[in-house]
CSV table of C-alpha atoms and ligand atoms in Angstrom, one decimal:
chain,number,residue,atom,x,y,z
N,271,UNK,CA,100.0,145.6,139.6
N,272,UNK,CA,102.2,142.7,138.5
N,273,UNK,CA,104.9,145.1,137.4
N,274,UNK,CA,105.5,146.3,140.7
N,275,UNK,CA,105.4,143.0,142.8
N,276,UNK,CA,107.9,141.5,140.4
N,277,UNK,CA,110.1,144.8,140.8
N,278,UNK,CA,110.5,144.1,144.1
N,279,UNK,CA,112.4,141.1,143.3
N,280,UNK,CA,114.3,142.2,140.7
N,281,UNK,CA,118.2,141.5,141.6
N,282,UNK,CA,119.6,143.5,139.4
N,283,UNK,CA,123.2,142.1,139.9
N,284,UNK,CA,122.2,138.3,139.2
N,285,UNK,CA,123.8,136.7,136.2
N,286,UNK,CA,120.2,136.2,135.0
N,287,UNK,CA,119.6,140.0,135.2
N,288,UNK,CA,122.7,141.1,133.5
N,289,UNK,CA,122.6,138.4,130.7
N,290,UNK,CA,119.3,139.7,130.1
N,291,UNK,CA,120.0,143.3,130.1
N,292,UNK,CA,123.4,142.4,127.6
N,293,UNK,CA,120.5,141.9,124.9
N,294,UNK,CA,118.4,144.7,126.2
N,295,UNK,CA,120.8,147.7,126.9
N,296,UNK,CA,122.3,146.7,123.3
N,297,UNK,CA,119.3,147.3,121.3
N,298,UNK,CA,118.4,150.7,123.2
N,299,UNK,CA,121.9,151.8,122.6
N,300,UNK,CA,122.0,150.6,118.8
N,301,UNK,CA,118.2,151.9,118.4
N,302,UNK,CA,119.6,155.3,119.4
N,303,UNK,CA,122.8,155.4,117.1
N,304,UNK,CA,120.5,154.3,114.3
N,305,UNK,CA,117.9,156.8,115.3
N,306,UNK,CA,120.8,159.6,115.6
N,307,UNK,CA,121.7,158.9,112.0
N,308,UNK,CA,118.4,158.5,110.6
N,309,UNK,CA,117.5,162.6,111.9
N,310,UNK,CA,120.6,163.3,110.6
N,311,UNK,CA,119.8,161.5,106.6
N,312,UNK,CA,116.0,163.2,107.1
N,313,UNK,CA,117.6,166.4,107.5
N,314,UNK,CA,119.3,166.4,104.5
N,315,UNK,CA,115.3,164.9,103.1
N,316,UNK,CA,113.7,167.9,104.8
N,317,UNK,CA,116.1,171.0,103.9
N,318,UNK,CA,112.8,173.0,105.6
N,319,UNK,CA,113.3,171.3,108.7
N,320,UNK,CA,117.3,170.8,108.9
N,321,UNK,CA,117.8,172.5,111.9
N,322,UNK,CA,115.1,171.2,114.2
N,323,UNK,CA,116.1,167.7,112.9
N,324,UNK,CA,119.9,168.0,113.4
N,325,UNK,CA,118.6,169.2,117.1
N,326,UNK,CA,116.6,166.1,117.5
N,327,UNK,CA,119.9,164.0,115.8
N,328,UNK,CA,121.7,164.9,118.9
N,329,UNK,CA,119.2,164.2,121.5
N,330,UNK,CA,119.5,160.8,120.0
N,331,UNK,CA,123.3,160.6,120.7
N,332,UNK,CA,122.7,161.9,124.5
N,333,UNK,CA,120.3,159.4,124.7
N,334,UNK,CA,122.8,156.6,124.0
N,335,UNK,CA,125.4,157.8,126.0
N,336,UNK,CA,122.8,157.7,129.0
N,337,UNK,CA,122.2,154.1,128.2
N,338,UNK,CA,125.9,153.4,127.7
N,339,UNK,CA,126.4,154.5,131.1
N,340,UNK,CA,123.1,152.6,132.6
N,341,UNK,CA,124.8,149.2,131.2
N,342,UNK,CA,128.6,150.5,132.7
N,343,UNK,CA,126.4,151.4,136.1
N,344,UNK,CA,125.6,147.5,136.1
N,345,UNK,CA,128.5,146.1,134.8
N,346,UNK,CA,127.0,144.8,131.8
N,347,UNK,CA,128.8,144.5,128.5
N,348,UNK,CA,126.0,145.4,125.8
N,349,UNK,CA,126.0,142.6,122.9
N,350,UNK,CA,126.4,145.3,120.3
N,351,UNK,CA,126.0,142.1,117.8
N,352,UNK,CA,122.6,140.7,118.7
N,353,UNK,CA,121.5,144.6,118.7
N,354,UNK,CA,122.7,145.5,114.9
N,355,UNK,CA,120.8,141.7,114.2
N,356,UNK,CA,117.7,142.8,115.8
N,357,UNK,CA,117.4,146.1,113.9
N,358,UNK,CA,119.0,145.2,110.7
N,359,UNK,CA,115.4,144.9,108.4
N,360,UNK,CA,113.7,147.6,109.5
N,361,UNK,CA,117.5,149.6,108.9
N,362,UNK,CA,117.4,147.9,105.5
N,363,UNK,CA,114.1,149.3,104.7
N,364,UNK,CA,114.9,152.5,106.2
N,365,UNK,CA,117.8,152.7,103.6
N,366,UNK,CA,116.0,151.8,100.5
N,367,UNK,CA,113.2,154.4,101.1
N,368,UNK,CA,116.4,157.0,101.5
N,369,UNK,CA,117.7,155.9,98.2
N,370,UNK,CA,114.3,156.2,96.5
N,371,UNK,CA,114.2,159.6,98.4
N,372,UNK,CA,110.7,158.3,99.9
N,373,UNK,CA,110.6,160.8,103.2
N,374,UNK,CA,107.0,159.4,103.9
N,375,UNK,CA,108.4,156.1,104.3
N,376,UNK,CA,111.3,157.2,106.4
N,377,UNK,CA,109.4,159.2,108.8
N,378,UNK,CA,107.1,156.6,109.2
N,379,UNK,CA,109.7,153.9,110.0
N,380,UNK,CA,111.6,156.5,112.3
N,381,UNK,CA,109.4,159.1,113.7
N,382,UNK,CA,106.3,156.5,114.2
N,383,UNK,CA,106.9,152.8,114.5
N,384,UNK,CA,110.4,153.1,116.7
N,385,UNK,CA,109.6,156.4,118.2
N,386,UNK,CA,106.7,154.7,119.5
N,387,UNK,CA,108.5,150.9,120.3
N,388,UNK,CA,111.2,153.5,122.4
N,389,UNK,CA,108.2,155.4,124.1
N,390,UNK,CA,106.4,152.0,125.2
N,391,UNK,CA,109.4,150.0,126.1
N,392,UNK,CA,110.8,153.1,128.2
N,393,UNK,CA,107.4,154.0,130.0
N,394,UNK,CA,107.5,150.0,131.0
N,395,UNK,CA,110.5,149.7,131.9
N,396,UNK,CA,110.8,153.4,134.6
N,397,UNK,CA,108.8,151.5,137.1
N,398,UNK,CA,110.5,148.1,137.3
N,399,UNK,CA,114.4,150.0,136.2
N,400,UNK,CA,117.0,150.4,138.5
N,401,UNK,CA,117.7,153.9,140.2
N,402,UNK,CA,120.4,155.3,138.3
N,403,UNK,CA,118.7,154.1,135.1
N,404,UNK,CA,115.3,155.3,135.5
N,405,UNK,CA,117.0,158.7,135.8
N,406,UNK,CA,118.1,158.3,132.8
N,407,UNK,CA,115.3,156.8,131.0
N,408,UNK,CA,112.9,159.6,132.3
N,409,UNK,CA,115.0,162.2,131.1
N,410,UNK,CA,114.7,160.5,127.7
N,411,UNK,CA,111.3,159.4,127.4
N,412,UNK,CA,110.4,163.0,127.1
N,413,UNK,CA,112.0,163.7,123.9
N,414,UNK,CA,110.8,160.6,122.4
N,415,UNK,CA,107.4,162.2,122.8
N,416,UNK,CA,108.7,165.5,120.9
N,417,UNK,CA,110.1,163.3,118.1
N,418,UNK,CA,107.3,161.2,117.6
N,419,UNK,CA,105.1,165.1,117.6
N,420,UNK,CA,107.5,166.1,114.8
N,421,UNK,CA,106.7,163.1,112.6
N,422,UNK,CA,103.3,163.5,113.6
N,423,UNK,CA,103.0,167.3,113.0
N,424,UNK,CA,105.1,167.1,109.4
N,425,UNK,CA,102.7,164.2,108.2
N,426,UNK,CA,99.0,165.7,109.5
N,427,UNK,CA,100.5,168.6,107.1
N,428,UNK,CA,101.2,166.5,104.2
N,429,UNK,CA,98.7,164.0,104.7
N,430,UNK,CA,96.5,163.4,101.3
N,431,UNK,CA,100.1,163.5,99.5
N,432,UNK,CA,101.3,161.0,101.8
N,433,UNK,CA,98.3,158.5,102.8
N,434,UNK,CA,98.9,155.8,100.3
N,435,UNK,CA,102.4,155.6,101.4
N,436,UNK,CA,102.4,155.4,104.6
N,437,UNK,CA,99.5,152.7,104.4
N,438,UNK,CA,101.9,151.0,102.2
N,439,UNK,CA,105.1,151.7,104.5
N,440,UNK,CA,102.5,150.6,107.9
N,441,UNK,CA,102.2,147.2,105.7
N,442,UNK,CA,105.6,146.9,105.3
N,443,UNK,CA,107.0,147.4,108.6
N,444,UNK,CA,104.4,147.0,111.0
N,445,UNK,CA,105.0,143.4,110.9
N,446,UNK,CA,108.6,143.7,111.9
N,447,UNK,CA,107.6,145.1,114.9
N,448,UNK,CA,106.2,142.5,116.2
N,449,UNK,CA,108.6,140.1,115.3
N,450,UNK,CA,111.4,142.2,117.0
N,451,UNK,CA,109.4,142.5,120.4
N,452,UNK,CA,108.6,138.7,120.1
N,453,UNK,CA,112.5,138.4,119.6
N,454,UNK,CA,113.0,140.1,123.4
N,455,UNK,CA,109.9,138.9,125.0
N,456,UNK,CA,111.6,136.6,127.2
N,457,UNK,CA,114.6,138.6,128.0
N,458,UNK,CA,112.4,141.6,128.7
N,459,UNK,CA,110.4,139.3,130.8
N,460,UNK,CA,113.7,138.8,133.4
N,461,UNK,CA,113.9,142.9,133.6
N,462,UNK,CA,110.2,142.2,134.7
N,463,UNK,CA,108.9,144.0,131.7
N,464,UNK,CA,105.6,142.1,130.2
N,465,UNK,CA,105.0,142.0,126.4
N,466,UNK,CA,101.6,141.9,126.8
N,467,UNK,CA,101.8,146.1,128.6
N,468,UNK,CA,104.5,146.4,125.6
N,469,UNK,CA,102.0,145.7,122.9
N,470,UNK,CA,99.2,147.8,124.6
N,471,UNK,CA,101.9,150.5,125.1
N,472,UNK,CA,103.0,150.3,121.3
N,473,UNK,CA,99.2,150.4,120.1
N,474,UNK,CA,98.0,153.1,122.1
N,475,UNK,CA,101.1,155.7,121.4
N,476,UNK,CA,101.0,154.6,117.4
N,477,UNK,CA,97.2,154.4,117.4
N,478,UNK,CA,97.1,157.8,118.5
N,479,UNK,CA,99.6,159.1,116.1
N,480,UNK,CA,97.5,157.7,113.1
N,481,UNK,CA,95.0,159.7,114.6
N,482,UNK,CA,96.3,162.8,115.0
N,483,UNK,CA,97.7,162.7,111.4
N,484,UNK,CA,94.2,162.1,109.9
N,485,UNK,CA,93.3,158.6,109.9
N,486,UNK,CA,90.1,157.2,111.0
N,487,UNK,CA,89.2,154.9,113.4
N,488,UNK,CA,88.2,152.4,110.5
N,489,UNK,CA,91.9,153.0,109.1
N,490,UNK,CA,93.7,152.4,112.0
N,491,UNK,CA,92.0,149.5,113.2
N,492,UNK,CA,92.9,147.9,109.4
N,493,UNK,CA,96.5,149.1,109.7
N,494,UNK,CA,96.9,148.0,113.7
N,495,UNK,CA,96.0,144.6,112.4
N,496,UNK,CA,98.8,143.9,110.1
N,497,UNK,CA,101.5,141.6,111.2
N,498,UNK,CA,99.4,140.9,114.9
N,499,UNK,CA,99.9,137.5,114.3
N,500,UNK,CA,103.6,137.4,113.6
G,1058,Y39,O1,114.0,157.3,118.9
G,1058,Y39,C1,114.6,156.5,119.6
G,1058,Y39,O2,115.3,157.0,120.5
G,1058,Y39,C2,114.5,155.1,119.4
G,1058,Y39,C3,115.7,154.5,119.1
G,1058,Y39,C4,115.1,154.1,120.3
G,1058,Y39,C5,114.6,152.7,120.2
G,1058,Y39,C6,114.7,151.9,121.4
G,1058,Y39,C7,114.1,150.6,121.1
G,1058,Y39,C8,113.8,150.0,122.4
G,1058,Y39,C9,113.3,148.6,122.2
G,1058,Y39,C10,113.6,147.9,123.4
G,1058,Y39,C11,112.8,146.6,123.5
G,1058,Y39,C12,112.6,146.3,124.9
G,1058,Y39,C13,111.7,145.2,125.1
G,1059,FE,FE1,116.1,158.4,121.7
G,1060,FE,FE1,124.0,151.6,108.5
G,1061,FE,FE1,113.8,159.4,119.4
């Protein structure tokens, strides 16, 4: 395994390390505020489901404080900047689907596509993190699962009333996603985490969501393929 040999020359207190890590540990932390407030504006989308979302709203804000304190444990001062940068289109598109009051949309942007980039960029990064933040991260990788179950549970319930849109919202955002994790390819690469087991990580965990919502293989393949070129 490649992961592991380069973990075992990880120094995680080089300047290359921690400049690195600015970048990363900023877009976790930012991913989580936005994902904390996202639950908390589908909430007030899914009056049904206020309470377990408002639940999941705060697991979000434990989550960044966990990763606030993974960057204080390394002395790294998150660039809060380049993080608000990085998710600032797919936030954009989250907010006009709010406006138009298109929950299909929003639960596919939130509860799918960056449920799913936290659950593969936190299941590569436990085996090459640091000890205090692996901790961390495996506490949290646990409830990314639930939240990505909730999105896929609400949608596998709604799913003839919802296909079109989220083929349309798949279109829309799946290309971002690539761009993003092109964007932090080469820092992730310093924190020894490969974009090549990111993208693998990111197809199987979505893959698997269209799946268990209702799609068929033939969908998904057509949906995975938008944007692969980005
Ligand atoms: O639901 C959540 O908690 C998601 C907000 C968190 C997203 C974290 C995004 C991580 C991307 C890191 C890229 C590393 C290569
Ligand atoms: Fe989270
Ligand atoms: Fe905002
Ligand atoms: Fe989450």
């Amino acid at each position: 395994m490649p992961q592991l040999e380069a973990s075992a020359e990880l120094d995680f207190h080089s300047e290359s390390y921690k400049d690195a890590y600015s970048r990363i540990n900023a877009i976790v932390i930012e991913g989580e505020q936005e994902a904390h407030e996202n639950y908390i504006q589908l909430a007030k989308l899914l009056p049904d489901h206020e309470e377990e979302l408002i639940r999941l709203s705060k697991m979000e804000s434990r989550h960044k404080k966990g990763f606030e304190a993974c960057g204080r444990n390394l002395q790294v001062t998150p660039d809060m900047k380049f993080a608000r940068e990085f998710f600032a289109q797919l936030h954009q598109n989250f907010q006009d689907a709010l406006a138009e009051g298109k929950v299909v949309t929003c639960l596919l942007i939130q509860a799918l596509i960056i449920e799913c980039f936290a659950i593969a960029a936190y299941n590569i990064y436990i085996p090459v993190a640091d000890d205090f933040a692996r901790k961390i991260t495996e506490g949290v990788i646990k409830d990314e699962y639930s939240h990505l179950n909730f999105g896929e549970v609400w949608l596998k319930a709604n799913f003839e009333a919802s296909k079109e849109e989220l083929e349309a919202a798949n279109k829309q955002n799946l290309p971002i996603v690539w761009q993003m994790l092109n964007q932090v390819a080469d820092d992730a690469r310093v924190l020894a985490m490969e974009k090549d087991a990111l993208v693998e990580d990111f197809m199987i965990a979505y893959g698997e969501a269209l799946s268990n919502i209702g799609f068929t293989t033939r969908d998904i393949m057509r949906m995975s393929a938008y944007g692969l070129a980005a």
